[in-house]
PDB file of C-alpha atoms in Angstrom:
ATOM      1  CA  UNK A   1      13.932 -39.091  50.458  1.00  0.00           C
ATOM      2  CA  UNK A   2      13.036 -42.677  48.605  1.00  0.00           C
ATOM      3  CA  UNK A   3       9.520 -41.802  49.519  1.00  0.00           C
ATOM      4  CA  UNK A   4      10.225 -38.552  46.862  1.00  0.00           C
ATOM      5  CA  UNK A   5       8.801 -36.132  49.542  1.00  0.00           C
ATOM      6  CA  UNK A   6      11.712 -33.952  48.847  1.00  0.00           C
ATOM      7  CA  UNK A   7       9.499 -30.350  49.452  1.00  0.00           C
ATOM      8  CA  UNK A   8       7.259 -29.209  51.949  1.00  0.00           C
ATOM      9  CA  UNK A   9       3.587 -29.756  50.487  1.00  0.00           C
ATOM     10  CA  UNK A  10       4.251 -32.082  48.463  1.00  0.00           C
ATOM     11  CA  UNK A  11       2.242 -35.043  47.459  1.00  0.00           C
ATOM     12  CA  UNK A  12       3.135 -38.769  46.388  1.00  0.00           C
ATOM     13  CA  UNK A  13       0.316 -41.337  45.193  1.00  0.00           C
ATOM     14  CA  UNK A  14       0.876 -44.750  46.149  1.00  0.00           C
ATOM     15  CA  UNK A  15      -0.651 -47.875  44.555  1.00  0.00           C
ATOM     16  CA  UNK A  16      -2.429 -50.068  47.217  1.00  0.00           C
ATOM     17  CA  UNK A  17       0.926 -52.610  46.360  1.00  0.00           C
ATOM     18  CA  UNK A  18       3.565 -49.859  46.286  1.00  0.00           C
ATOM     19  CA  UNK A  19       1.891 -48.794  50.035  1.00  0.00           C
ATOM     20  CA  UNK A  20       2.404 -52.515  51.578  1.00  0.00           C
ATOM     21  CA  UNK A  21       6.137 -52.670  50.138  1.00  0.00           C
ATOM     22  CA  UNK A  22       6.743 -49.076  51.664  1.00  0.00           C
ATOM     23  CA  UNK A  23       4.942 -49.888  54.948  1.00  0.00           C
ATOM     24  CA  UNK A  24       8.110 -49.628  57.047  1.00  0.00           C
ATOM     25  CA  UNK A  25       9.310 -46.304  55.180  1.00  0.00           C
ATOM     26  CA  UNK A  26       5.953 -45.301  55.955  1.00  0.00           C
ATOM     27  CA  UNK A  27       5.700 -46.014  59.834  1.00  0.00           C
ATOM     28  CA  UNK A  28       8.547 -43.802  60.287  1.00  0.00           C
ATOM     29  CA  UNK A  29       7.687 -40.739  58.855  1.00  0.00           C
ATOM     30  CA  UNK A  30       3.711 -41.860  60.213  1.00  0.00           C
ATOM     31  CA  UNK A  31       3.962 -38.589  62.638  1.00  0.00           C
ATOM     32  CA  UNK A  32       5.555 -36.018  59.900  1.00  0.00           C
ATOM     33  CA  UNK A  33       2.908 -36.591  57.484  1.00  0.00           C
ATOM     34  CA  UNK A  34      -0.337 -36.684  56.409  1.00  0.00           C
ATOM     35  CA  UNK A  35      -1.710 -39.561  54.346  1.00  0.00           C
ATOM     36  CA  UNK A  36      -4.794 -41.486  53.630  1.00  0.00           C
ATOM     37  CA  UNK A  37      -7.008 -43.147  51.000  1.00  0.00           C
ATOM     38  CA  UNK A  38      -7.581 -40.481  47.684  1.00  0.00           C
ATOM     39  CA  UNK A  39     -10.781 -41.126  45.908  1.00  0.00           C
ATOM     40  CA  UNK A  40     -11.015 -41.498  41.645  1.00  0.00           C
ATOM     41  CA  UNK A  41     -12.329 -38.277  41.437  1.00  0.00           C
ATOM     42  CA  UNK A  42      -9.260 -36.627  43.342  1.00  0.00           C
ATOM     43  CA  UNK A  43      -6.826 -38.621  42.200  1.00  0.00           C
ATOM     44  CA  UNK A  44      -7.524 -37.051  38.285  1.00  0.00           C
ATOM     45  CA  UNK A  45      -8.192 -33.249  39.520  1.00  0.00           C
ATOM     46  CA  UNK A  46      -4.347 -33.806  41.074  1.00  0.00           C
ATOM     47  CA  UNK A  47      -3.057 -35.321  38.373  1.00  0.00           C
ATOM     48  CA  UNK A  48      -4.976 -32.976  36.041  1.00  0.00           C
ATOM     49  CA  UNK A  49      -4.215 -29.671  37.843  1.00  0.00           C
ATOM     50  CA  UNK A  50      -0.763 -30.610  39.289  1.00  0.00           C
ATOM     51  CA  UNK A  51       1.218 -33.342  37.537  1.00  0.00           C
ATOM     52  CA  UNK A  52       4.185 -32.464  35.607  1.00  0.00           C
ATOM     53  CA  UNK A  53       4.940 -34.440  32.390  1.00  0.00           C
ATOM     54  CA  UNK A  54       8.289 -35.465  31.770  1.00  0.00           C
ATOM     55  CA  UNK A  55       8.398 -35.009  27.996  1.00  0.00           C
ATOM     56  CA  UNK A  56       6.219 -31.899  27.460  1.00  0.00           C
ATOM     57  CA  UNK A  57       6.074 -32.709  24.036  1.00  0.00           C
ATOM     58  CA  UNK A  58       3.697 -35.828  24.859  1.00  0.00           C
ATOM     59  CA  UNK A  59       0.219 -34.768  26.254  1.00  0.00           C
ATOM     60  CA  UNK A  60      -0.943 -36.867  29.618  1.00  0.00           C
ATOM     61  CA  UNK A  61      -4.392 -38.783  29.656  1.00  0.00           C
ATOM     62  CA  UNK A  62      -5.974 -37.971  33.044  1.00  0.00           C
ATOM     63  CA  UNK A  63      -8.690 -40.640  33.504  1.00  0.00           C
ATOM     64  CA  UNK A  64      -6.061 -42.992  31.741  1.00  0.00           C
ATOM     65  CA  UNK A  65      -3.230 -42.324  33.803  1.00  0.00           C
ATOM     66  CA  UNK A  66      -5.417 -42.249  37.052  1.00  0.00           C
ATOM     67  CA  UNK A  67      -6.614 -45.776  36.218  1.00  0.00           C
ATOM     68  CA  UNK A  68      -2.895 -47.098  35.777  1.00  0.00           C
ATOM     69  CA  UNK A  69      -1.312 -45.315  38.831  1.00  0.00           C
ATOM     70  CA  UNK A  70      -3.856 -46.989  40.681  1.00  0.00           C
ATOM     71  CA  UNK A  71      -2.955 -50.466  38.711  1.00  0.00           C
ATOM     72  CA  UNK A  72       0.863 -49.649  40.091  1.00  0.00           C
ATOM     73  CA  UNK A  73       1.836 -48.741  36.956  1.00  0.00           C
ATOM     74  CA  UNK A  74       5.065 -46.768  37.026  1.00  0.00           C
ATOM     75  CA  UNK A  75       5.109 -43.285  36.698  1.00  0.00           C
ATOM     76  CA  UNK A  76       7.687 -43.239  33.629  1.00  0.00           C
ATOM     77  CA  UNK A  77       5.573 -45.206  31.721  1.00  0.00           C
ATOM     78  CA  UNK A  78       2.736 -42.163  31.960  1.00  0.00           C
ATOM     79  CA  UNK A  79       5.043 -39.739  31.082  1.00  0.00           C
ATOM     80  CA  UNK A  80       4.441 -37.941  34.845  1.00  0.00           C
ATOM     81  CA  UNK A  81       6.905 -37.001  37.679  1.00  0.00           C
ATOM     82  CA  UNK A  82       6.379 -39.057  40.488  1.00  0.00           C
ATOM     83  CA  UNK A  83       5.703 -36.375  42.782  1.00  0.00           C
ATOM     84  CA  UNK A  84       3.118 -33.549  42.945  1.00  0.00           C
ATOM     85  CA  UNK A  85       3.790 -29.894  44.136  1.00  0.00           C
ATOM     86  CA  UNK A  86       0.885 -28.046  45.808  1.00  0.00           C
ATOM     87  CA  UNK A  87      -0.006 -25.051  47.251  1.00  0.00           C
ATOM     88  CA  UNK A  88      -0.169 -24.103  51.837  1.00  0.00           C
ATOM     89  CA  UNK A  89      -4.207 -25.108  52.340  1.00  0.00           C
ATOM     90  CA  UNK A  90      -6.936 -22.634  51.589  1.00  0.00           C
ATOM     91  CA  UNK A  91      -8.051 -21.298  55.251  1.00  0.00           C
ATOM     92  CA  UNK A  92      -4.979 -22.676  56.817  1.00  0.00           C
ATOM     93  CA  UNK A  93      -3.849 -25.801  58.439  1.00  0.00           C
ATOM     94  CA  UNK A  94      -6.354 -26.805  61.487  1.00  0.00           C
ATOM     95  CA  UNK A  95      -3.913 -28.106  63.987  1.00  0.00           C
ATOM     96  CA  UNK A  96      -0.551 -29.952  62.937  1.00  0.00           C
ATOM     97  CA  UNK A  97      -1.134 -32.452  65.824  1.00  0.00           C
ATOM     98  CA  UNK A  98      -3.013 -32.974  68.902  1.00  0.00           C
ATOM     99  CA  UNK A  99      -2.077 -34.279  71.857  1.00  0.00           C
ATOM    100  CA  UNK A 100      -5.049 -36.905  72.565  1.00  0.00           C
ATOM    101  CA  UNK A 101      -7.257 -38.281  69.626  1.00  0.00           C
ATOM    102  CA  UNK A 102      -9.268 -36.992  66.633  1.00  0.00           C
ATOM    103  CA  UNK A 103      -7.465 -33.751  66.213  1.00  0.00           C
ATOM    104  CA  UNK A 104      -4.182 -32.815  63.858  1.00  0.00           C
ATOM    105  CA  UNK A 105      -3.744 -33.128  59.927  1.00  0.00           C
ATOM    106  CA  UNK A 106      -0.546 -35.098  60.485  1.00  0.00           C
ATOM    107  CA  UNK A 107      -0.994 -39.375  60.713  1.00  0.00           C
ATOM    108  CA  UNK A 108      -3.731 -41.199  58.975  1.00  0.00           C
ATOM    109  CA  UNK A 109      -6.636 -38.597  58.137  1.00  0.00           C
ATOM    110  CA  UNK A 110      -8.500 -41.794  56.181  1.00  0.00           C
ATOM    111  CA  UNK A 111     -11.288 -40.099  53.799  1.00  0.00           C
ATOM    112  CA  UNK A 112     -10.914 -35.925  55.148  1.00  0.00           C
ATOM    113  CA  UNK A 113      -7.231 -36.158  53.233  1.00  0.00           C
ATOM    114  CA  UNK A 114      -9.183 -35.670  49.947  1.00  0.00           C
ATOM    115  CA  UNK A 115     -10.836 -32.339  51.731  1.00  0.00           C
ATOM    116  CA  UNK A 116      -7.210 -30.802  52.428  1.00  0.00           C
ATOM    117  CA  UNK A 117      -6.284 -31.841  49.019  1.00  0.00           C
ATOM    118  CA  UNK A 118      -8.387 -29.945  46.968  1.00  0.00           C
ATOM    119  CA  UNK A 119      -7.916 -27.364  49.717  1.00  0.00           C
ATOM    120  CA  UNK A 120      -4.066 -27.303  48.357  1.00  0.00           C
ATOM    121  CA  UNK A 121      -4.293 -27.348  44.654  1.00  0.00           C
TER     122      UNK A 121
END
């Protein structure tokens, strides 16, 4: 709930500083989720394909608001919801977890998180 995963596939972007003050809401829910490190390039297809503006009236600035999120500029500011609603994965989800190593979605996927990302918009 206060990380605003309130849907199944959903999506929240974290600034490197929001992710170190949320690091204890985070190890809890570390074995219900996926997560990892979004590249540029991802982070402005999401925000281009799948964020919501709050005033519609206002257009959004992708590169610019992908620069600022990842600042830790708040969302309000940018005129975006703080959350992003995607689609099930293309093809299916591989394995939800593994017992053992290297297998699953769910837990820290690192750099393959930006592969089932653009699998889901």
């Amino acid at each position: 709930d206060r990380l605003g995963l309130m849907r199944k596939y959903s999506c929240i972007v974290l600034s490197p500083a929001d992710a170190t003050k949320k690091a204890g809401m985070i190890k809890k829910v570390l074995n219900f989720i996926a997560f990892g490190e979004l590249g540029k390039k991802d982070l402005e297809e999401l925000i281009e394909k799948r964020g919501q503006p709050i005033d519609k009236s206002k257009k959004v600035d992708v590169k610019k608001a992908a620069e600022e999120i990842e600042k830790g500029k708040k969302y309000d500011e940018l005129n975006l919801k703080p959350f992003f609603r995607l689609h099930p994965p293309r093809k299916g989800i591989d394995s939800k977890f593994h017992f053992g190593k290297g297998k699953g979605v769910l837990g820290n996927n690192k750099d393959k998180i930006n592969e089932l990302l653009r699998r889901m918009l």
